[in-house]
CSV table of C-alpha atoms in Angstrom, one decimal:
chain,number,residue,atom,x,y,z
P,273,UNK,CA,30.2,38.5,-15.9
P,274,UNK,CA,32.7,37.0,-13.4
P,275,UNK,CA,31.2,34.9,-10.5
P,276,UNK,CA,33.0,34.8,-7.5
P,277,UNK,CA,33.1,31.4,-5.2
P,278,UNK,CA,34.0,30.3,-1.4
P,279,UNK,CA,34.8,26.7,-1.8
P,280,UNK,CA,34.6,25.5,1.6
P,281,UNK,CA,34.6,21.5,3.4
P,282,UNK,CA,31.6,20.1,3.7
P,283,UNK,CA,31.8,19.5,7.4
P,284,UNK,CA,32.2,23.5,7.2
P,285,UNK,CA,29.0,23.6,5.0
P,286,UNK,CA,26.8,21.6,7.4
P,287,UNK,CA,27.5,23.7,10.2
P,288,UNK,CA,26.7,27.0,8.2
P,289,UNK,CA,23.3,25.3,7.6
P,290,UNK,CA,22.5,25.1,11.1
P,291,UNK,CA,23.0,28.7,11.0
P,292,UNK,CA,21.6,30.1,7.2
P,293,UNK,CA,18.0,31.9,6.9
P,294,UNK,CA,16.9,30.4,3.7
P,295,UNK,CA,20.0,29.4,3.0
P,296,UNK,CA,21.3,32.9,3.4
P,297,UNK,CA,24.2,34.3,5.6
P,298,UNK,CA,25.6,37.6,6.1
P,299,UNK,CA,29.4,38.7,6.3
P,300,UNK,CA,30.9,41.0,7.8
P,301,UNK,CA,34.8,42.5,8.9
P,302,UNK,CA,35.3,43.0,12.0
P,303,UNK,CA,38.6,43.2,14.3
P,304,UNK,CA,40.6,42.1,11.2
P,305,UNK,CA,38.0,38.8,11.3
P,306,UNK,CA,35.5,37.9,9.0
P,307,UNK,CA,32.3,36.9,10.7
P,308,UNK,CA,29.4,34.9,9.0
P,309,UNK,CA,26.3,35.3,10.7
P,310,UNK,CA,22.6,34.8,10.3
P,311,UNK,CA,21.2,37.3,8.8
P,312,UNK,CA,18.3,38.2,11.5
P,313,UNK,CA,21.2,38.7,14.3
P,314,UNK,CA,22.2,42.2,13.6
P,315,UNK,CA,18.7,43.3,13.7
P,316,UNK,CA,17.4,41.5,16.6
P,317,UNK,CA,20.3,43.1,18.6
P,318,UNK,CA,19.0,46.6,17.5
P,319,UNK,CA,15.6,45.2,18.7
P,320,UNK,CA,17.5,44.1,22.1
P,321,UNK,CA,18.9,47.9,22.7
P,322,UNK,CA,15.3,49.4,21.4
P,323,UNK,CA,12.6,51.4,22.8
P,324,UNK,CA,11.3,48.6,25.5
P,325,UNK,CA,14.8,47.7,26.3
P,326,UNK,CA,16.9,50.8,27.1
P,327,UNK,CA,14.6,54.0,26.9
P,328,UNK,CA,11.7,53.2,28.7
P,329,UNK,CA,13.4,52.1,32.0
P,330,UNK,CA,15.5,55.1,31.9
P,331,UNK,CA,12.4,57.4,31.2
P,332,UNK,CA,11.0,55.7,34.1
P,333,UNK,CA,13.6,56.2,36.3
P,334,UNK,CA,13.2,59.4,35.9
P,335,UNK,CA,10.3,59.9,36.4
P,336,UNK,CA,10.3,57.8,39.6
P,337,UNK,CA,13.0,60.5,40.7
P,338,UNK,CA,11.4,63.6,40.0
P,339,UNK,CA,8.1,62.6,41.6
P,340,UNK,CA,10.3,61.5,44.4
P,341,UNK,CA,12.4,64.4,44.8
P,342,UNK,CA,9.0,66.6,44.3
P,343,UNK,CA,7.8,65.1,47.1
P,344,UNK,CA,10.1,66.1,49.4
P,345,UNK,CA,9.3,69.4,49.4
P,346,UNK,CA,13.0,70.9,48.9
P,347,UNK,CA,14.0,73.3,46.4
P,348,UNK,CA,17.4,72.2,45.8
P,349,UNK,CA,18.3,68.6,45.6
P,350,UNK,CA,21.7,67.7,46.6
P,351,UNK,CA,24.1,66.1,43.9
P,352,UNK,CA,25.8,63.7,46.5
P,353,UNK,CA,25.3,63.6,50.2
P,354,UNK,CA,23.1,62.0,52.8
P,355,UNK,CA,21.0,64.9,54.2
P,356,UNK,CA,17.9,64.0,52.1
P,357,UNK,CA,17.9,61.6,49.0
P,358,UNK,CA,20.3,62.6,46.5
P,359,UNK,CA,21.2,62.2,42.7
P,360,UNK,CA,23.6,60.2,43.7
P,361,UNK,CA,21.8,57.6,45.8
P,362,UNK,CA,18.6,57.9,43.9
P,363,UNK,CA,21.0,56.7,40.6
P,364,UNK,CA,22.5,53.8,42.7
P,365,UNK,CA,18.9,52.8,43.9
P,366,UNK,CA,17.4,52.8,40.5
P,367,UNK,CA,19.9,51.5,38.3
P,368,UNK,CA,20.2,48.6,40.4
P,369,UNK,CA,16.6,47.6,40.5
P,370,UNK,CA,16.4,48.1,37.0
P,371,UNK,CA,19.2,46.5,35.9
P,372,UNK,CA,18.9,43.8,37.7
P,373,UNK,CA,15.8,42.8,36.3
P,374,UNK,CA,16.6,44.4,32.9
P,375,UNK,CA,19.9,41.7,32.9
P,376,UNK,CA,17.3,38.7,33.9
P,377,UNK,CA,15.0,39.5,31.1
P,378,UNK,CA,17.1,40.1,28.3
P,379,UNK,CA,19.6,37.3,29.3
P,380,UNK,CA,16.2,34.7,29.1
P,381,UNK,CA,15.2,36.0,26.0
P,382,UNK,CA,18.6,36.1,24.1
P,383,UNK,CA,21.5,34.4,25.4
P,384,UNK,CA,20.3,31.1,26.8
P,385,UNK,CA,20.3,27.9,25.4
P,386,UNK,CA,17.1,25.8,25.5
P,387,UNK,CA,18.7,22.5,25.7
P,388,UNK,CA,19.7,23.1,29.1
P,389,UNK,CA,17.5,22.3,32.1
P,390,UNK,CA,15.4,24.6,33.9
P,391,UNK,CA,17.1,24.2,37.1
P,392,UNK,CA,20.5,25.1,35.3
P,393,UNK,CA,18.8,28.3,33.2
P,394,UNK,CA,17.5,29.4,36.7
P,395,UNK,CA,20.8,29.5,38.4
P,396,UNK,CA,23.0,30.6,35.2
P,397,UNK,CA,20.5,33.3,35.0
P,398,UNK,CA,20.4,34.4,38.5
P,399,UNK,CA,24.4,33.7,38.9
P,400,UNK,CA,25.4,36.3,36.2
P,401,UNK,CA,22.5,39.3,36.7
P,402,UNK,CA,23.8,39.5,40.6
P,403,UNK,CA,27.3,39.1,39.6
P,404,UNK,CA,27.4,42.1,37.2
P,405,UNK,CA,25.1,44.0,38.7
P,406,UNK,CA,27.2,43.7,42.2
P,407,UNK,CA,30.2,45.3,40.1
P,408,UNK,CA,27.7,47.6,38.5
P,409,UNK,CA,26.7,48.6,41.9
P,410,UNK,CA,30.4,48.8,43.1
P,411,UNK,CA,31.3,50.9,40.3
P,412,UNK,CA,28.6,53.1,40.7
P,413,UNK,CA,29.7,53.6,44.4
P,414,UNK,CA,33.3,54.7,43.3
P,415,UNK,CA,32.3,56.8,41.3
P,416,UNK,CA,29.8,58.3,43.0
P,417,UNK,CA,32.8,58.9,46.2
P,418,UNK,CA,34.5,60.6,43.9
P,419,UNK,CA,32.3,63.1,42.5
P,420,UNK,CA,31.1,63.4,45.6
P,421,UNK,CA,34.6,64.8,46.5
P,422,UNK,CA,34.8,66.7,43.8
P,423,UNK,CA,31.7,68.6,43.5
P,424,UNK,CA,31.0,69.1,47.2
P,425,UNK,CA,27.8,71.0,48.2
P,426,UNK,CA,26.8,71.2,44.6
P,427,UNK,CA,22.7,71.4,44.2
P,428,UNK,CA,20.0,70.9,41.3
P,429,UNK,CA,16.2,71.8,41.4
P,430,UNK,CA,14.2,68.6,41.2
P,431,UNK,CA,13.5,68.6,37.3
P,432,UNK,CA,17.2,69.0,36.9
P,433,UNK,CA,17.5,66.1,39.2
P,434,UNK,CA,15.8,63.9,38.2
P,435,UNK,CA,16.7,64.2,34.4
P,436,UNK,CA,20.3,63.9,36.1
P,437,UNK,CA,18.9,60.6,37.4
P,438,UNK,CA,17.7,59.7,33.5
P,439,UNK,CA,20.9,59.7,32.6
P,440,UNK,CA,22.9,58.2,34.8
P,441,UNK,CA,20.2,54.8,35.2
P,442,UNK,CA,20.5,54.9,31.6
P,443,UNK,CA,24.3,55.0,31.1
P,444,UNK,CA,24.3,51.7,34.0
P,445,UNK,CA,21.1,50.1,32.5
P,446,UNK,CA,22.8,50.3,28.7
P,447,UNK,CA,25.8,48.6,30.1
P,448,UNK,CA,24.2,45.8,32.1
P,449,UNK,CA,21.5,45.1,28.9
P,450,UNK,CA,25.3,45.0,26.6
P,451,UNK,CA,26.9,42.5,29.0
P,452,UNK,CA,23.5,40.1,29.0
P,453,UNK,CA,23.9,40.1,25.0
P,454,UNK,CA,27.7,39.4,24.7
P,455,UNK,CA,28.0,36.6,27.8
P,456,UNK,CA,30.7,34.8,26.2
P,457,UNK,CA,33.4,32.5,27.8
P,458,UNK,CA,36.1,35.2,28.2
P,459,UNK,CA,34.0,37.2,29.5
P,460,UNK,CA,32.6,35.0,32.3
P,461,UNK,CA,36.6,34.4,33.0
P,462,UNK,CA,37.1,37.9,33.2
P,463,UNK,CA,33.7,37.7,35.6
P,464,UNK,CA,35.1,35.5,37.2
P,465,UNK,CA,38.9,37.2,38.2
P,466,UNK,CA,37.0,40.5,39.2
P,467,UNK,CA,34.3,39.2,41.4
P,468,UNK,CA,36.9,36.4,43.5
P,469,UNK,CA,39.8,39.3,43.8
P,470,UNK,CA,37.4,42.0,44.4
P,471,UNK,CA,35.5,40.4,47.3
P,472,UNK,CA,38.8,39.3,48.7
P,473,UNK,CA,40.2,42.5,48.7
P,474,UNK,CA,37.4,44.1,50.2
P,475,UNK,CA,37.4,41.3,52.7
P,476,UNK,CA,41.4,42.1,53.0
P,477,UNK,CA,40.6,45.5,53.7
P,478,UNK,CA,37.8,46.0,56.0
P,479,UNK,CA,39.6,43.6,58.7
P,480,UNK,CA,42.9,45.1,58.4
P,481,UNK,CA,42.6,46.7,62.0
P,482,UNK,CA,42.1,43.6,63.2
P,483,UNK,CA,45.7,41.9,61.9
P,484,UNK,CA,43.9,39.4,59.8
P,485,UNK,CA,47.0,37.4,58.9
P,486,UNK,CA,48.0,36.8,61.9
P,487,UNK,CA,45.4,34.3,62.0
P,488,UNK,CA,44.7,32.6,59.2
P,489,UNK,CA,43.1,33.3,55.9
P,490,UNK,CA,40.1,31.6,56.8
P,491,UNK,CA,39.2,34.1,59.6
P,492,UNK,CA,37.9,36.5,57.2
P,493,UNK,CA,35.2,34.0,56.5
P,494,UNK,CA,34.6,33.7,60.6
P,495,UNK,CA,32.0,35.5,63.2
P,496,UNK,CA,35.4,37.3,64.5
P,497,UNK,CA,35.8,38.8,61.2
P,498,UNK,CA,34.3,42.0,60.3
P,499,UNK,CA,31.4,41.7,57.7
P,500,UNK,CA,32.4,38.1,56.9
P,501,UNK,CA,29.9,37.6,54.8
P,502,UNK,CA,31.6,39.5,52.2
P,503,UNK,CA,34.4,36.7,52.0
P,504,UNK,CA,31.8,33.8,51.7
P,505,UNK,CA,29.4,35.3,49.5
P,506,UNK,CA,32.4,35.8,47.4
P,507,UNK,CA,33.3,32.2,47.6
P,508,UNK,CA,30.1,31.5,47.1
P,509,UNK,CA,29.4,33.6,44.0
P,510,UNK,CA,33.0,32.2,42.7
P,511,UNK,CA,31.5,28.8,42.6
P,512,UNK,CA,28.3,29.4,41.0
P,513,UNK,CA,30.2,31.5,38.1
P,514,UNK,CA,32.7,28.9,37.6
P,515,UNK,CA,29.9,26.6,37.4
P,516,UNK,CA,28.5,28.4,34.5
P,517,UNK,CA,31.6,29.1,33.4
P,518,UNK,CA,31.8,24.7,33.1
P,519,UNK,CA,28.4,24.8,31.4
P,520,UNK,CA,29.2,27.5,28.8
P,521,UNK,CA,33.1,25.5,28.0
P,522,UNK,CA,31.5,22.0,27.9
P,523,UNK,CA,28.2,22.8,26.0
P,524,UNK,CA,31.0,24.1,23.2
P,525,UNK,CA,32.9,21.4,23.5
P,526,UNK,CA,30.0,18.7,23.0
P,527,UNK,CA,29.8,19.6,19.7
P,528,UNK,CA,33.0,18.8,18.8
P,529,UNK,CA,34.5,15.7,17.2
P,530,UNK,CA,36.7,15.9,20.1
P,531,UNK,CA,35.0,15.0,23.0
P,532,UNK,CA,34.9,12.2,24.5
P,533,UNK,CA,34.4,10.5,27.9
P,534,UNK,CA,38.0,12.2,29.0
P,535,UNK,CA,36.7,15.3,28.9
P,536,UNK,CA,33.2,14.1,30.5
P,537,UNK,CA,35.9,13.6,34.3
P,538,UNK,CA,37.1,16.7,33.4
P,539,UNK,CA,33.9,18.3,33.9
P,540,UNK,CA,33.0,16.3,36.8
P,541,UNK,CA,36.2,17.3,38.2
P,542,UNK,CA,35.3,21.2,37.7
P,543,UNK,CA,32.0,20.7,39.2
P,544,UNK,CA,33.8,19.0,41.9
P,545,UNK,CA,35.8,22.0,42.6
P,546,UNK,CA,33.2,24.7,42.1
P,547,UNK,CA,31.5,22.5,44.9
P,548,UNK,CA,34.3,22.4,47.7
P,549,UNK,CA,35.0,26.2,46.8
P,550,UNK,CA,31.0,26.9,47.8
P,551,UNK,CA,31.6,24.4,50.8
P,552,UNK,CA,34.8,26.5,52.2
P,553,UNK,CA,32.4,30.1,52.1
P,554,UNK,CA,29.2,28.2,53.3
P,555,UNK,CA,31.4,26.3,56.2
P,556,UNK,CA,33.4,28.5,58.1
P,557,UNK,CA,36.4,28.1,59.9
P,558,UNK,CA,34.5,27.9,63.6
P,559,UNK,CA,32.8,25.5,65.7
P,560,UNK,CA,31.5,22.4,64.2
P,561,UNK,CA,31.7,23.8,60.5
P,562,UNK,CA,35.8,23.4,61.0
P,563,UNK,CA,36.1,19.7,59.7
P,564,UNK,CA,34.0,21.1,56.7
P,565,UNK,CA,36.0,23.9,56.2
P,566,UNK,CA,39.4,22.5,56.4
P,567,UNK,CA,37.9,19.3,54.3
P,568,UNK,CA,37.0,21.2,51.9
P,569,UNK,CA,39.7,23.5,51.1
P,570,UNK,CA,42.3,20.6,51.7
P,571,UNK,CA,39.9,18.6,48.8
P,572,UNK,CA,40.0,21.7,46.5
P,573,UNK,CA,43.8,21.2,46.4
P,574,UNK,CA,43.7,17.4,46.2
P,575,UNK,CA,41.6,17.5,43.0
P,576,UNK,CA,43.6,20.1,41.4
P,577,UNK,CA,46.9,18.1,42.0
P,578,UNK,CA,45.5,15.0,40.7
P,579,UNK,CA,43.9,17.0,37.9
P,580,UNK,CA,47.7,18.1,37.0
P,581,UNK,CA,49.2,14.5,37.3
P,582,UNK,CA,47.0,13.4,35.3
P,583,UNK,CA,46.7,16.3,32.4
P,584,UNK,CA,48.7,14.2,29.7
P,585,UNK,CA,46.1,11.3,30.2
P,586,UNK,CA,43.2,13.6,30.3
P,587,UNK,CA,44.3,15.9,27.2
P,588,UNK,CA,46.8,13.9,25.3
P,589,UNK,CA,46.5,17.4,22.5
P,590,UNK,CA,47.7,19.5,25.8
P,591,UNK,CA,50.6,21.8,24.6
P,592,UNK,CA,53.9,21.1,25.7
P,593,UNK,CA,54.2,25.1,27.4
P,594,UNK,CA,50.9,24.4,29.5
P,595,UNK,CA,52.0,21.0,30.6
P,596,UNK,CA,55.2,22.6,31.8
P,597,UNK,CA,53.7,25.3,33.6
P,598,UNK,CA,51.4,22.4,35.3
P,599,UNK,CA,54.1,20.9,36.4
P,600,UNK,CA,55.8,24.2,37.9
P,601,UNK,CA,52.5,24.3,39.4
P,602,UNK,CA,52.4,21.2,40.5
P,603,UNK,CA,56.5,21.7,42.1
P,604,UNK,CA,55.3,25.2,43.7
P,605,UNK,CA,52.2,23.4,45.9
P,606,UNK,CA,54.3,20.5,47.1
P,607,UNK,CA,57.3,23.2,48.0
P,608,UNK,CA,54.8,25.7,50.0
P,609,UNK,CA,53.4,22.3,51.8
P,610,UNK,CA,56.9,21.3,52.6
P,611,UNK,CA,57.6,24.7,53.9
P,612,UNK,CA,54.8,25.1,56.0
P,613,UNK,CA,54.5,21.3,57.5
P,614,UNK,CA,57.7,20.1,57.3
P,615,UNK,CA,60.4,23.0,58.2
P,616,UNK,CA,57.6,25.2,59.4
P,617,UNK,CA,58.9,28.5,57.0
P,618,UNK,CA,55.8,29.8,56.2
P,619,UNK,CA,53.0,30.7,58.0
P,620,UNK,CA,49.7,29.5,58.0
P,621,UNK,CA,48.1,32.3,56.6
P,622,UNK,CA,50.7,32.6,53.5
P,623,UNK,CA,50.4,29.3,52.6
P,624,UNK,CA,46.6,29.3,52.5
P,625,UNK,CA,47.0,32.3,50.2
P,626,UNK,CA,50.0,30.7,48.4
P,627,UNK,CA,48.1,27.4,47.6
P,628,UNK,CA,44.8,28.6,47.0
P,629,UNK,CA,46.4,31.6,44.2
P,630,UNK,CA,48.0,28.6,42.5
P,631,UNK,CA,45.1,26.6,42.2
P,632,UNK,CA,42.8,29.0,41.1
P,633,UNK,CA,45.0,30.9,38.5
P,634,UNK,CA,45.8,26.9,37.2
P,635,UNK,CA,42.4,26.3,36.8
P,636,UNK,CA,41.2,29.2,34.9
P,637,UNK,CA,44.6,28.9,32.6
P,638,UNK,CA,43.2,25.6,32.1
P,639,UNK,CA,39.9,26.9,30.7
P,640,UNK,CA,41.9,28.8,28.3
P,641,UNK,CA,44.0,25.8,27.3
P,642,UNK,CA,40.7,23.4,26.7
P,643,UNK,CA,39.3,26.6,24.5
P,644,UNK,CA,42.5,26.8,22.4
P,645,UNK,CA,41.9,23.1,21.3
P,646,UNK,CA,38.3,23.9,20.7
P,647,UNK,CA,39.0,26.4,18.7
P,648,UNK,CA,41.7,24.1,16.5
P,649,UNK,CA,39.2,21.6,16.5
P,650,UNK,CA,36.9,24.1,14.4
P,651,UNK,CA,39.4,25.2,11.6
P,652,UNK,CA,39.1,24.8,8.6
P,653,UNK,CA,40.2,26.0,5.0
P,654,UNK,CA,38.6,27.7,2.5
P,655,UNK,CA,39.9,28.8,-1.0
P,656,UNK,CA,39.0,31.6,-3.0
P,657,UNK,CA,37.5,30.9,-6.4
P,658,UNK,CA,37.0,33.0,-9.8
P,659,UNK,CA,34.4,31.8,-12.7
């Protein structure tokens, strides 16, 4: 009978130790990849999505709604609307609560790592459950606008209702429960792009009456602004993912051969950043909290130019096509600063948003650049054998 054999390194064999269950693995194709795993995974992620995970928070739910929408004492419950409580804004209500606790408690009991602190699990945790469900939430509002549009005046009796409810919680809840088990880097840059952009844009947005740019773009962050809290939460929020987002890249990275003390100011540097962005939305641009402010923002851009001056020090593995584009970086910050300061071409507000788009986009490039040499830095090859 012919035997078939993996001959692997034995670097490669010590790390799939950590991982075997009695010395047992499972493989599996997937995405043109082949993925060794421990064999318990696949069925504790079954476990995850099971009964006490997905169904009975959506049964209760719905239950919640229909006793709700009994109580009321209307025939017909409206789809969408705000005469009386609705499908729609019983969903929104319900699948938020849920879900937000339904994220907290599977992310604690799957995806976090017991070597970190308690203070960092606390605010990893409660970083990432408000973070997706906010775009949960906002999701959930689109959506609900547009149906809402769509099937105007449209009504349900209350046990139609509140199954509608059911299923909509659960559809929200199974999506917030998936994200909790698949946290992974890109998808915490991903987080990341969509929670910063979105907030600004809404920020953008609700003070466009109110020629916003013809200020500065600090003033959405200010009293004069309307509902500036949105644009400091969102700095706020930006921080605390990026944060995790220095945790996750850095907890990898530790287990490499690679690291060393270079990348230890790296991460300072990160944390330093994640920390001025917080200061710029907790400090706005008024009163005494100016010299903050401006500080702060001013700092963010210090730390990312020395960051890029000194990227072949720091990384001397850096590929030649992200040093380059670190450099064009680098050119296009000191250009908008001479065009704002020196022949006064651009306006203040452009070259806040000039500077700040540059320094953000560079930094989360850069995460992706540290990842690619992680990622060389755990290659390895195998060779097929036949006995």
């Amino acid at each position: 009978m012919t035997k078939n054999y993996l001959e692997i390194p034995e670097e490669l064999y010590n790390k799939l130790s950590d991982y075997a269950e009695n010395d047992q693995l499972s493989i599996r194709l997937e995405n043109q990849q082949i993925l060794l795993e421990n064999p318990k995974i696949n069925h504790t992620n079954k476990q995850n999505l099971a009964l006490h995970y997905f169904i009975v928070p959506s049964l209760a739910s719905g239950i919640i709604a229909l006793l709700i929408f009994l109580s009321t004492n209307h025939p017909q419950i409206a789809f969408t609307g705000s005469r009386h409580l609705s499908v729609a804004s019983l969903s929104i209500i319900l699948s938020t609560l849920f879900g937000f606790f339904g994220f907290i408690w599977t992310y604690l009991r799957k995806s976090c790592d017991l070597s970190k602190s308690k203070f960092k699990i606390f605010r990893e945790t409660l970083t990432l459950s408000v973070a997706y469900t906010s775009i949960s939430f906002a999701v959930q509002i689109i959506f609900w606008y547009i149906i809402g549009k769509t099937f105007s005046g449209v009504t349900f009796d209350p046990f139609t209702a509140g199954f509608l409810v059911l299923v909509f919680v659960g559809i929200i809840f199974y999506f917030l429960i998936s994200a909790a088990l698949s946290i992974t880097l890109p998808n915490l840059i991903l987080l990341l792009f969509t929670t910063f952009i979105g907030g600004i844009l809404v920020s953008m947005a609700t003070n466009n009456q109110k020629d916003w740019w013809q200020h500065n773009f600090s003033f959405l962050g200010t009293g004069e602004a309307t509902q500036h809290w949105q644009f400091n939460i969102t700095l706020i929020f930006s921080a605390l993912i990026l944060l995790t987002i220095t945790d996750f890249l850095f907890a990898e990275f530790s287990k490499s051969s690679l690291y060393n003390y270079k990348f230890k100011i790296i991460r300072v540097f990160y944390i330093l950043i994640a920390l001025l962005i917080a200061f710029v939305g907790i400090f706005p641009a008024q009163s005494w909290t100016m010299p903050i402010h401006n500080n702060s923002a001013f700092g963010l851009v210090a730390v990312v130019l020395i960051m890029i001056i000194f990227l072949k020090w720091l990384v001397p593995t850096v590929s030649k096509e992200f040093l380059a584009l670190s450099w064009t970086a680098l050119i296009a910050l000191i250009l908008s600063a001479v065009a704002f300061m020196g022949i006064h071409y651009l306006s203040l507000t452009v070259f806040e948003i000039i500077a700040f788009a540059i320094a953000f986009t560079w930094l989360v490039m850069f995460i992706n650049s540290l990842r690619g040499i992680i990622q060389e830095g755990n290659e390895w090859q195998v060779k097929l054998l036949q006995k």
